[in-house]
PDB file of C-alpha atoms in Angstrom:
ATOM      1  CA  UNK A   1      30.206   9.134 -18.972  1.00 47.00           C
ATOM      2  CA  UNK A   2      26.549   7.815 -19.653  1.00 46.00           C
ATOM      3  CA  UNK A   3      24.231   9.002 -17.326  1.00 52.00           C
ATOM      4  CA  UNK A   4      21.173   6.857 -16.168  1.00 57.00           C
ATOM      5  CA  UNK A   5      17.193   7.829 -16.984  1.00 56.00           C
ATOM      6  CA  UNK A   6      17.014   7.146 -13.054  1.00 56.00           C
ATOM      7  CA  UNK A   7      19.804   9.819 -12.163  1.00 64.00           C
ATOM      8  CA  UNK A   8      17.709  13.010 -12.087  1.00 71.00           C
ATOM      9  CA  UNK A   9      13.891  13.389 -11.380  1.00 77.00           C
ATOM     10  CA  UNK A  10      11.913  13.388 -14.725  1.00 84.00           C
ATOM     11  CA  UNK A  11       8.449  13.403 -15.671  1.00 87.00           C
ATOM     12  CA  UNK A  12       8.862  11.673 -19.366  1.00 90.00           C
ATOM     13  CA  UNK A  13      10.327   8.970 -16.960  1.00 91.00           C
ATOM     14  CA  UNK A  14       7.185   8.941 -14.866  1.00 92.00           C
ATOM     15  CA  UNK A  15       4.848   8.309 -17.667  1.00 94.00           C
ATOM     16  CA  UNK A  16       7.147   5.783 -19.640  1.00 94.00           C
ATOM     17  CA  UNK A  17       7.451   4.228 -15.872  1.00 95.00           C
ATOM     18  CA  UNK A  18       3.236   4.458 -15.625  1.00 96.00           C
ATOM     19  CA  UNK A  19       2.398   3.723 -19.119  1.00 97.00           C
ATOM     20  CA  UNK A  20       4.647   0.604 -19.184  1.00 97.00           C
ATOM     21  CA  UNK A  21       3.324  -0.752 -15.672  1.00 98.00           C
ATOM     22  CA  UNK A  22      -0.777   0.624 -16.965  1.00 98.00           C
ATOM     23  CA  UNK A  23       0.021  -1.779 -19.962  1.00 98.00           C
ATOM     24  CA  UNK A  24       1.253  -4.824 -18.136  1.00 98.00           C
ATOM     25  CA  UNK A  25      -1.876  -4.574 -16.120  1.00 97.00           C
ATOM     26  CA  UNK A  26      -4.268  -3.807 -19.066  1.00 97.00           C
ATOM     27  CA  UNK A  27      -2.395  -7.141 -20.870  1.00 98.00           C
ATOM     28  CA  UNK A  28      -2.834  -9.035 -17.573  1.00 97.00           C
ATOM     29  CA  UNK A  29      -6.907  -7.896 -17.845  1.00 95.00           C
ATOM     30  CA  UNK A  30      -6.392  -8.605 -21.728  1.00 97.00           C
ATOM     31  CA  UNK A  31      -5.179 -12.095 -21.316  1.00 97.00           C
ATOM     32  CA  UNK A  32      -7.258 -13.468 -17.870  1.00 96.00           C
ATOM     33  CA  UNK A  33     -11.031 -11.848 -18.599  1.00 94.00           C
ATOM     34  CA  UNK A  34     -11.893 -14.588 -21.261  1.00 95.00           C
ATOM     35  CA  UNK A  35     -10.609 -17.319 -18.867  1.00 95.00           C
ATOM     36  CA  UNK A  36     -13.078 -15.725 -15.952  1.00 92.00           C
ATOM     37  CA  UNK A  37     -16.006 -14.288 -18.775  1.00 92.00           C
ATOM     38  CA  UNK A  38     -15.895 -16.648 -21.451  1.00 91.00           C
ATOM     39  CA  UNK A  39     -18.379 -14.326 -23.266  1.00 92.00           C
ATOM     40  CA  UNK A  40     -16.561 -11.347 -22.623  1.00 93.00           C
ATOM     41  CA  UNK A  41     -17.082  -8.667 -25.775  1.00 94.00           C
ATOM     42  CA  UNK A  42     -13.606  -8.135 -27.856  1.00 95.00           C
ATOM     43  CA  UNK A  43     -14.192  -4.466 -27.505  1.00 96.00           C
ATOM     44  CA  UNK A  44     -14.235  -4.874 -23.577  1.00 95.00           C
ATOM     45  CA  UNK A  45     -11.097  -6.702 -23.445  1.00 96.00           C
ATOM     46  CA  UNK A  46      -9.402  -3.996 -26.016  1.00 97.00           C
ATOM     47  CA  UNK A  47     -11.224  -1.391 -23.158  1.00 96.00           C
ATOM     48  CA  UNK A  48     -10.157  -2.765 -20.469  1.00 96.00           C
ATOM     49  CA  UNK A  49      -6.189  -2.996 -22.255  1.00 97.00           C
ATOM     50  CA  UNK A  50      -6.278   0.498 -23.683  1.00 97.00           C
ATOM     51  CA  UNK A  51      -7.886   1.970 -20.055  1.00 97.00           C
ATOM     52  CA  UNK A  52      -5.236   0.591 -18.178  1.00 97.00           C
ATOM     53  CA  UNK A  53      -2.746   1.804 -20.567  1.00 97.00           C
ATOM     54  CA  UNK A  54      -4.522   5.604 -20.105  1.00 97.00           C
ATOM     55  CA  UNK A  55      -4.525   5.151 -16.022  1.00 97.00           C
ATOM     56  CA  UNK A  56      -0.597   4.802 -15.773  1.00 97.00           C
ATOM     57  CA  UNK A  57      -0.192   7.787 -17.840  1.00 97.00           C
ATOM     58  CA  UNK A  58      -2.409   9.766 -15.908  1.00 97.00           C
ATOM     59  CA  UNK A  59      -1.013   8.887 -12.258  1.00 96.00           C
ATOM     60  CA  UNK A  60       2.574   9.459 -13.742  1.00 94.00           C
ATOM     61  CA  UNK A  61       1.371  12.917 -15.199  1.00 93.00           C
ATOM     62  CA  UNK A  62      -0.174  13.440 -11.306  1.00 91.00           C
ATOM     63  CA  UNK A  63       3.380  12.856  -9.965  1.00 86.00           C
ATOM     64  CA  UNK A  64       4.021  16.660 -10.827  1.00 85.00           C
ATOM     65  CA  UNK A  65       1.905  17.745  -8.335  1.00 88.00           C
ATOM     66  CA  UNK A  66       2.882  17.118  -4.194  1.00 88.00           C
ATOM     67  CA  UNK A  67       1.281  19.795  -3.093  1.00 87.00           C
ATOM     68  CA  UNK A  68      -2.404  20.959  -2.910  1.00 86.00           C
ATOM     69  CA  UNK A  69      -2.765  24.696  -3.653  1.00 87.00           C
ATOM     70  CA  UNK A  70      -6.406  24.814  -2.514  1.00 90.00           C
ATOM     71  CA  UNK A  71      -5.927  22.451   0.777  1.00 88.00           C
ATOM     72  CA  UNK A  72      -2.675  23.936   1.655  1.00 91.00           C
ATOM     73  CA  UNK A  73      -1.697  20.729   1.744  1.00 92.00           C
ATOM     74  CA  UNK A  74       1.240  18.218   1.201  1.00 93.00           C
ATOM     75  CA  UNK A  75       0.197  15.263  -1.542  1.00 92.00           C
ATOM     76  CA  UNK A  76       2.696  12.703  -1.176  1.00 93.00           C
ATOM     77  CA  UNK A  77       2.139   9.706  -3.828  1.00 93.00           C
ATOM     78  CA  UNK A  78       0.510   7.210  -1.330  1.00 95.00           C
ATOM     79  CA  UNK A  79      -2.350   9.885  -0.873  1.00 94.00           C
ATOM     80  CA  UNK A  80      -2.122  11.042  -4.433  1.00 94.00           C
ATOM     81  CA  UNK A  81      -1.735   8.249  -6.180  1.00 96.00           C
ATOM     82  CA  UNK A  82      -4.710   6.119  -4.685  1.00 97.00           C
ATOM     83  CA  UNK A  83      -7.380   8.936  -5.294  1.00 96.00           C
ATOM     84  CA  UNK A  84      -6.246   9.505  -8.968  1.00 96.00           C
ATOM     85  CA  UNK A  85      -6.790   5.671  -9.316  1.00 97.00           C
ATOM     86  CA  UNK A  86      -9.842   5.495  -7.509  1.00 97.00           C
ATOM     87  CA  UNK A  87     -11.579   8.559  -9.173  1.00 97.00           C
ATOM     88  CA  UNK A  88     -10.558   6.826 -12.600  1.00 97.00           C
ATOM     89  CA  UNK A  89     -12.283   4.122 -12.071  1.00 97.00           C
ATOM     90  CA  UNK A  90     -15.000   5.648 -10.779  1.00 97.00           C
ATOM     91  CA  UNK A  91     -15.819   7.450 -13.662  1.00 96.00           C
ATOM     92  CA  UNK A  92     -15.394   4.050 -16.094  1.00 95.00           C
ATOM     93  CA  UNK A  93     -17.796   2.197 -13.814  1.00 96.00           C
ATOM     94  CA  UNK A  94     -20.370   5.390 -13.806  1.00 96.00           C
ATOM     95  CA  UNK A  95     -20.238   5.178 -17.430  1.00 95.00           C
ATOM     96  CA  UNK A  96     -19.710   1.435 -18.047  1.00 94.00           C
ATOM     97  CA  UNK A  97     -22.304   0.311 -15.440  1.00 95.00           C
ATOM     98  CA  UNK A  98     -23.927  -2.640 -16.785  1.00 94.00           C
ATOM     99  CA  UNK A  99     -21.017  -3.648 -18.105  1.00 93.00           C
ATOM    100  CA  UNK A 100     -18.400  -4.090 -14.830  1.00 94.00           C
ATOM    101  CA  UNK A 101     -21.829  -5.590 -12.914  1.00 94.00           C
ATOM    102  CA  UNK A 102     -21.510  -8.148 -15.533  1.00 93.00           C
ATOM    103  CA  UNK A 103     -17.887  -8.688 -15.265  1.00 92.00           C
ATOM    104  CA  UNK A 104     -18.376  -9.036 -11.570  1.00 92.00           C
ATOM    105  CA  UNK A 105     -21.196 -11.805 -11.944  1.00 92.00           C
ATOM    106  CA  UNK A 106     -19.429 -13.702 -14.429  1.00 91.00           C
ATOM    107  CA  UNK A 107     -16.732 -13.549 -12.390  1.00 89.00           C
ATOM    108  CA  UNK A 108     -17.163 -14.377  -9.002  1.00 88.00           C
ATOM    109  CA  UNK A 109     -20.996 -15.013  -9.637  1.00 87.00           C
ATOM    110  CA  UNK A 110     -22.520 -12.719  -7.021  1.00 88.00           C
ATOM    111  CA  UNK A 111     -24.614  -9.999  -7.814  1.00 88.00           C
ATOM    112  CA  UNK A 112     -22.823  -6.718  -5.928  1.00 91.00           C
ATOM    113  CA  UNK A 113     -22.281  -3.340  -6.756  1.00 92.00           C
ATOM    114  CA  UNK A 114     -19.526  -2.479  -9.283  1.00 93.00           C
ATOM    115  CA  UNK A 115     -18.497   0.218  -7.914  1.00 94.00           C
ATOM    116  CA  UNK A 116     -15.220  -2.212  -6.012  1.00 93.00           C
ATOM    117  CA  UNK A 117     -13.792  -1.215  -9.089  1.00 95.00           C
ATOM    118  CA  UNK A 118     -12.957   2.422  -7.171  1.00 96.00           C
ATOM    119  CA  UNK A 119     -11.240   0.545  -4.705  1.00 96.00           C
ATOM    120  CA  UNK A 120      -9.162  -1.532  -7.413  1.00 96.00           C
ATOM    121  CA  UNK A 121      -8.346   1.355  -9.302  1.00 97.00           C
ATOM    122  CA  UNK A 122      -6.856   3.086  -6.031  1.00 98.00           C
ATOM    123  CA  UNK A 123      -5.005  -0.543  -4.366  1.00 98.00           C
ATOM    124  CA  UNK A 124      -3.532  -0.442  -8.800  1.00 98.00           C
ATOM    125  CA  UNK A 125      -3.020   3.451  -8.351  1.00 97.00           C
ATOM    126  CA  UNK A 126      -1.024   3.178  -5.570  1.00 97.00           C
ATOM    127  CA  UNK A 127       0.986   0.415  -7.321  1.00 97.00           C
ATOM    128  CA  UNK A 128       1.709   2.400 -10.098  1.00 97.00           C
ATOM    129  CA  UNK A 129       2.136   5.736  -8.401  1.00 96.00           C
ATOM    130  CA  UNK A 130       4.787   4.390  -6.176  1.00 96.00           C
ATOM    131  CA  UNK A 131       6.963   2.615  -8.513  1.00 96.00           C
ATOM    132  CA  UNK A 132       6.698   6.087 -11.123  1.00 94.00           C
ATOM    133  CA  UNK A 133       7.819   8.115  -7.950  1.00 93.00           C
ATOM    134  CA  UNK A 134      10.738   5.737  -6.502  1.00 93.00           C
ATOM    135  CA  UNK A 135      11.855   5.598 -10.566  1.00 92.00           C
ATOM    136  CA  UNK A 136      10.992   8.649 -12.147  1.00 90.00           C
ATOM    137  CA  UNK A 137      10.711  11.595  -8.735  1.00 87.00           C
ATOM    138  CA  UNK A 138       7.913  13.606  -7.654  1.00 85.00           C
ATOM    139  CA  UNK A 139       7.051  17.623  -7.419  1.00 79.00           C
ATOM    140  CA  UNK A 140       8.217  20.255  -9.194  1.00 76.00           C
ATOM    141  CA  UNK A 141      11.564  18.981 -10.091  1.00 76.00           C
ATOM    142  CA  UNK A 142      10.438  16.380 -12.149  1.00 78.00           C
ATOM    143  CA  UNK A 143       9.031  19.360 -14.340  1.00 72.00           C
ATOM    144  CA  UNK A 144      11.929  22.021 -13.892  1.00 69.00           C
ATOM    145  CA  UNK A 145      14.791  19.400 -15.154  1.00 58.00           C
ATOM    146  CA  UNK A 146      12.778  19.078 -18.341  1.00 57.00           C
ATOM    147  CA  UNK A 147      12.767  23.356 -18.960  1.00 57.00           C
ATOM    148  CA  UNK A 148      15.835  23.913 -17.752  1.00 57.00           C
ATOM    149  CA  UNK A 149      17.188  21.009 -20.122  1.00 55.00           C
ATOM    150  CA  UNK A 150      15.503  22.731 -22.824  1.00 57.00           C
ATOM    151  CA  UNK A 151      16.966  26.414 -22.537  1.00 52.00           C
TER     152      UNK A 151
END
């Protein structure tokens, strides 16, 4: 009998599951920028498409932990998931400034602070993080399948 990705928590699923959905969305950036930004730099677009791809990995990888050793706290994927996405795109518009206030001008032609990238990269996080967890599991089984497969 074949048995389904889906039938057993797995952490290679969670990535594939991010990675895949990161990529859609990095396309989706890929594809719609130049229609909002018509001077939009190549090398933002291939950013933007490559970051996305990087983000999905990331919140899939996160998936292993639901718990907070230092908090003593639970970390369910709608917390989790939300401040791994947020704090990722924090960090791309702290270093890529001038460049997401410019994609924010060009498109919807207000000046206002980039930084409402944070808030798309938690709304995306949670996206992602939630899918990867109702496909792929969460915790420490996700990890302990993939040992105990190997020994």
């Amino acid at each position: 009998m074949v048995k389904s990705v889906y039938d057993k928590p797995s952490i290679l699923t969670r990535i594939a599951v991010g990675k895949g959905l990161g990529l859609l969305i990095g396309l989706a950036g890929f594809v719609v920028l130049p229609m909002l930004w018509p001077d939009v730099d190549p090398l933002f677009r291939w950013g933007i498409l490559l970051w996305y791809t990087t983000f999905g990995a990331v919140v899939g990888v996160f998936g292993v932990l639901s718990y907070n050793p230092v908090l003593m706290l639970p970390m369910p994927w709608w917390v989790r998931a939300p401040i791994i996405g947020g704090w990722m795109n924090f960090v791309l518009t702290f270093f890529a400034y001038d460049q997401m206030q410019a994609a924010i001008i060009a498109m919807l032609g207000v000046t206002m602070s980039p930084f409402w990238f944070t808030l798309e990269g938690a709304v995306v996080g949670a996206i992602i993080g939630g899918i990867a967890t109702r496909l792929g599991g969460e915790g420490r089984r996700t990890a302990e399948i993939m040992l105990d497969d190997q020994g």
